[in-house]
Amino acid sequence: MTEFHYSVDGDGVATITWDVPGKSMNVMSFEGLKELGAHIDSALGDDAVKGVIITSGKADFAGGMDLNVLADLASAGGDNPAQAIFDGIMDTHHLFRRIERAGMDPKTLKGGKPIVAALPGTAMGIGLELPLACHYIIAADNPKARIGLPEIMVGLFPGGGGTIRLAFKLGAMAAAPFLLEGKAQEPKKMKAAGVIDEVVAPGELLARAKEWVLNAKDGDLVKPWDAKGFKVPGGAPYHPSGYMTFVGASAMVNANTWGVYPAAKALLSAVYEGLQVPFDTALKIEARYFTNVLLDPRSGAMVRSLFVNKQALEKGANRPDVPDEKVKKVGVLGAGMMGAGIAYVSANAGIEVVLIDASQEAAEKGKSYSTGILDKGIKRGKVSEAKKEEVLGRILPTTDYARLEGCDLIIEAVFEDTGVKAEVTQKAEAVIPESAIFASNTSTLPITELAKASKRQEQFIGIHFFSPVDKMLLVEIIKGAQTGERAVAKALDYVRQIRKTPIVVNDARFFYANRCIIPYINEGMRLVREGVTPALVDNAARLLGFPVGPLQLVDETSLDLGAKIAKATKAGMGDAYPDDEVDEVVFWMVEQGRLGRKANAGFFDYDEKGKRQGYWQGLAEQFPRRNEQPDVEEVKNRLILPQVLEAVRALEEGVLEDIREGDVGAILGWGFAPWSGGPFGWVDIKGAAAVVALCDDFEARFGARYKAPKLLRDMAAKGESFYGKPGQRAA
Ligand code: NAD
C-alpha cells in the first residue's frame, strides 16, 4: 500500500504527500514510517533536490498514530517485548532526527536541505510530532482544524519525540498544557503559542511552503538544541525558575491523577530528566518511558476501551444489518430536565425537533434550555449567533400532538409513571407514521412492560440518556422482549448522529449502568453505617480513579431519589431484597432533611451558595465512628468489587452481550476507574483467580453480595481472562 507519494518539480523542490488510501484521515502505521523514510533518503541523496515539502493529499494532515497498531505492538515482541517496543520507537526517533538534521554537516551545521511541513488542516499526535521535526511549520488558516498532542487522553503520552521536542522548544511550563492536558487548538492559536511558525490562507499553503524552501538559509535549519550554548526556555529543572515549574507540575499531576494514570507521571519524568541532558539522550529517555507506559497493562486497557472499542461501538459494531435509519425529525415527549437536553442535542445535530409538554409554558421552558446552552457557547466564542438561530429554529415547542406528524423517531421523557407513559405513547402513535420508532428514556421501568401500550411492539425500544444530556457521552439502548432489529438500528443511527457512544443491552431491572452504580453507592452507605469515616470512603474511591466518591455522588443525585428507588425495588423484589442495611442510612438521612445538594444539606454541609464545606458531623451521632478504621486498600476493594460483580452478573445473565460495551459503558456512564479499561479490564489486570480469592474473603466477612459469580470462578479455574491474550480483541 502506498501511503506517501513523492514528486520533484522543475525548481528542485520535492513534495512528499501523505495520502493513506481508503481513509478520510491519514493515520500513521509502521509501514507508512518506512515509506516516509525512503522518500526522505531519496530527497537527501539526490543532488537535484534543493528542499522538501511534507504535506497531505487530504483536507487534514493527520489524525495520529494508528492506535490499533500500537495496541498490538506489545504482543508482537516475542520473548522480549520491551526491547522490541524500544527498538521500534528508536527507529522513529532516528527517522525524525534524519529529517531534522537533513544532511547537514554535524560540526559546521551547514549544507542541510530545508524541510517544511505544510498542514492543510487538523494535525494530531504523530501528525504534529513529524512537523515538529521539520525546520518550519506552515498551516492553512482553518479555524475548524485542530493541532495538538492528545495522547494523554487515551492513557499514553507523545512518544514520537513530541514530548521532548515541545519541551525543548517552549520550555516545560509553556509545553505543559499541550503535553499534560492534550490541549489542541486552531492554527492561529498554535502559532501564537509558538508551536507552529506561520499561518497562511488555505489557497497559498503550498506556494508559501515552496517559497520558504527556496529562500531558507543554513541558519534557518538549525534547531536551537543543536546550536552551541542552548538553554532551555524558562529554565532547566535545576534552574531556580525551572525547579518551581516541576514542583507545581508534579503536584498538579498527582492532584489530577491520584497516582493511578501511569502516562502522566512518565511524561513528567521524561521531561524532567530529558531537559538535563543533550537532545539525543533526551529522546532515548522519552523512548524508555514510552516503552514502560506501553507495557503497563493500564495503558493497554485504556487504549483498548477509550479508543479502539469506543470507536468500534460508535461505528456500529453491534448494529443489525438493516438499511440506513438516520433520523430526520424527532418528537420529544416531555420537556423536563431530560426532554430539554434531548431536544438540544438532537437539534444541534441537525435534526428537526417537536418538543411536547402538557402546557405551552413547560414546552417553551424546555426549549429555553437550549437557548441557555447556546448563549454560554456564544460567550465562550464557540458558537455564532447564526448557529444559535439555526439550532433554535429546529425546535418547535408545543402541546399539540398533531405536530408529531412525520416524525420518524419519538423519544418519550415524561414522568416516571407507567400510566402517563402509556397515555402519551398512544397519543403519539395515533399521529406518527406506521414506520416510526418509539423510544422511552425511562431509567427504571422495564421496556417490555412499557411496550405493551404500543400497537407496534417490535418498533418500541429504550434509549436511555444520562444527566446532564449535553455533557454525558454514553447512551444506553435497551431491547425489550419484542424489540426488532430496525428499532435497534434506528436507535444506533440516532446516537451516531448526536455523536455519543452507544451500548446495546437487554431489558432487566436498572438495565446496565444504573444496575452497577447502585451497589457502588450502597456500599458507600454500608461503610458509613459500619462507622467508617466518610472521608475515607470518598477518598478511597478517588484513589481508585473515580471522579466522585459514593457519598458525594448520593448528595448530587439526592437522598430522596435513593429512598424512592429503594422503596420501588423492595416492592418489586419482596423478601429477596438485600439492602435493608443501606436503607437504614438513606431513610434516616431523609428524615433529618439531609436530602443532598438540592437541600444544601446531605453527607456534606454546604454554604448558602451551594459550595461544599466538608462532611456533616451529625452523621456520627447516629452511626458512631469506629475507633479502628479499615485499611484503605480494603475500602477500595469494597467499593470497586460490588460494581465489577454486578457487571459480571449482567454478562452472565445476558443483559450485557459484549464485554466491550460493558467496559466502555462503565467508563463513560459512571466514571468507572478509566485506567482499568472498565470492570472486565479490571478483572483482567488483577487476574480472575485473585478476584475470586478476594470475593471468598469478603463473602465470609461482609456477606453474600460478594459471592463470586460462576463465570468468574470458571475463568479462575481455567486461568482465562476476558480479553484473552494481550492484544487480542475479544468481542
Ligand atoms: P421531569 O419531571 O424533569 O420532566 C418530565 C416532564 O414531562 C415535565 O416537564 C412534565 O410536565 C412532562 N409531562 C408529564 N406528563 C406529560 C404528558 N402527559 N404529556 C406531556 N408532557 C408531560 O423528569 P426528567 O428528570 O426529565 O425525567 C423524565 C424521564 O427520563 C423519566 O422517565 C426518567 O426516569 C428518565 N430519566 C431521568 C434521568 C435523570 O437523571 N433525571 C436520567 C435518565 C432517565
mmCIF file of C-alpha atoms and ligand atoms in Angstrom, residues 333-339 356-359 362 401 412-417 420-421 423-424 427 440-445 464-467 514, ligand 1:
data_model
loop_
_atom_site.group_PDB
_atom_site.id
_atom_site.type_symbol
_atom_site.label_atom_id
_atom_site.label_comp_id
_atom_site.label_asym_id
_atom_site.label_seq_id
_atom_site.Cartn_x
_atom_site.Cartn_y
_atom_site.Cartn_z
ATOM 1 C CA LEU A 333 -42.417 13.923 24.700
ATOM 2 C CA GLY A 334 -41.880 15.746 27.997
ATOM 3 C CA ALA A 335 -39.824 18.930 28.082
ATOM 4 C CA GLY A 336 -38.465 18.489 31.611
ATOM 5 C CA MET A 337 -34.830 18.127 32.552
ATOM 6 C CA MET A 338 -34.180 15.156 30.246
ATOM 7 C CA GLY A 339 -36.510 16.089 27.381
ATOM 8 C CA ILE A 356 -44.127 18.397 23.576
ATOM 9 C CA ASP A 357 -45.238 19.054 27.118
ATOM 10 C CA ALA A 358 -48.557 19.282 28.936
ATOM 11 C CA SER A 359 -48.560 23.096 28.879
ATOM 12 C CA ALA A 362 -43.489 23.965 30.036
ATOM 13 C CA TYR A 401 -49.664 16.014 19.372
ATOM 14 C CA GLU A 412 -40.554 9.816 25.474
ATOM 15 C CA ALA A 413 -39.262 11.552 28.625
ATOM 16 C CA VAL A 414 -42.417 12.266 30.656
ATOM 17 C CA PHE A 415 -42.872 11.421 34.345
ATOM 18 C CA GLU A 416 -41.598 8.048 35.509
ATOM 19 C CA ASP A 417 -45.107 6.582 35.643
ATOM 20 C CA VAL A 420 -48.632 8.526 31.992
ATOM 21 C CA LYS A 421 -46.161 6.862 29.651
ATOM 22 C CA GLU A 423 -51.132 7.530 27.570
ATOM 23 C CA VAL A 424 -48.536 9.572 25.670
ATOM 24 C CA LYS A 427 -51.488 9.719 21.688
ATOM 25 C CA SER A 440 -38.615 5.561 26.077
ATOM 26 C CA ASN A 441 -35.977 7.298 28.184
ATOM 27 C CA THR A 442 -37.168 5.578 31.362
ATOM 28 C CA SER A 443 -34.468 4.778 33.880
ATOM 29 C CA THR A 444 -36.322 2.197 35.973
ATOM 30 C CA LEU A 445 -39.401 0.834 34.170
ATOM 31 C CA HIS A 464 -31.618 5.833 27.991
ATOM 32 C CA PHE A 465 -29.695 9.084 28.368
ATOM 33 C CA PHE A 466 -27.633 10.171 31.334
ATOM 34 C CA SER A 467 -27.901 13.531 33.030
ATOM 35 C CA ASN A 514 -27.641 2.069 36.969
HETATM 36 P P1 NAD B 1 -39.028 15.938 34.697
HETATM 37 O O1 NAD B 1 -40.041 15.868 35.771
HETATM 38 O O2 NAD B 1 -37.993 16.992 34.758
HETATM 39 O O3 NAD B 1 -39.757 16.092 33.301
HETATM 40 C C1 NAD B 1 -40.907 15.405 32.922
HETATM 41 C C2 NAD B 1 -41.696 16.313 32.006
HETATM 42 O O4 NAD B 1 -42.751 15.587 31.421
HETATM 43 C C3 NAD B 1 -42.321 17.501 32.719
HETATM 44 O O5 NAD B 1 -41.961 18.696 32.056
HETATM 45 C C4 NAD B 1 -43.806 17.236 32.604
HETATM 46 O O6 NAD B 1 -44.573 18.429 32.516
HETATM 47 C C5 NAD B 1 -43.874 16.424 31.347
HETATM 48 N N1 NAD B 1 -45.102 15.626 31.259
HETATM 49 C C6 NAD B 1 -45.670 14.886 32.221
HETATM 50 N N2 NAD B 1 -46.786 14.292 31.752
HETATM 51 C C7 NAD B 1 -46.911 14.673 30.456
HETATM 52 C C8 NAD B 1 -47.859 14.403 29.442
HETATM 53 N N3 NAD B 1 -48.905 13.604 29.668
HETATM 54 N N4 NAD B 1 -47.691 14.946 28.233
HETATM 55 C C9 NAD B 1 -46.630 15.753 28.004
HETATM 56 N N5 NAD B 1 -45.702 16.044 28.934
HETATM 57 C C10 NAD B 1 -45.845 15.514 30.148
HETATM 58 O O7 NAD B 1 -38.375 14.499 34.631
HETATM 59 P P2 NAD B 1 -36.976 14.065 33.986
HETATM 60 O O8 NAD B 1 -35.945 14.038 35.046
HETATM 61 O O9 NAD B 1 -36.744 14.844 32.771
HETATM 62 O O10 NAD B 1 -37.276 12.542 33.621
HETATM 63 C C11 NAD B 1 -38.038 12.181 32.508
HETATM 64 C C12 NAD B 1 -37.838 10.709 32.201
HETATM 65 O O11 NAD B 1 -36.446 10.486 31.973
HETATM 66 C C13 NAD B 1 -38.242 9.747 33.295
HETATM 67 O O12 NAD B 1 -38.758 8.599 32.703
HETATM 68 C C14 NAD B 1 -36.933 9.448 33.994
HETATM 69 O O13 NAD B 1 -36.939 8.182 34.613
HETATM 70 C C15 NAD B 1 -35.978 9.447 32.837
HETATM 71 N N6 NAD B 1 -34.574 9.704 33.168
HETATM 72 C C16 NAD B 1 -34.234 10.638 34.078
HETATM 73 C C17 NAD B 1 -32.901 10.864 34.373
HETATM 74 C C18 NAD B 1 -32.489 11.905 35.371
HETATM 75 O O14 NAD B 1 -31.323 11.953 35.767
HETATM 76 N N7 NAD B 1 -33.387 12.789 35.777
HETATM 77 C C19 NAD B 1 -31.916 10.125 33.713
HETATM 78 C C20 NAD B 1 -32.296 9.178 32.767
HETATM 79 C C21 NAD B 1 -33.631 8.983 32.516
#
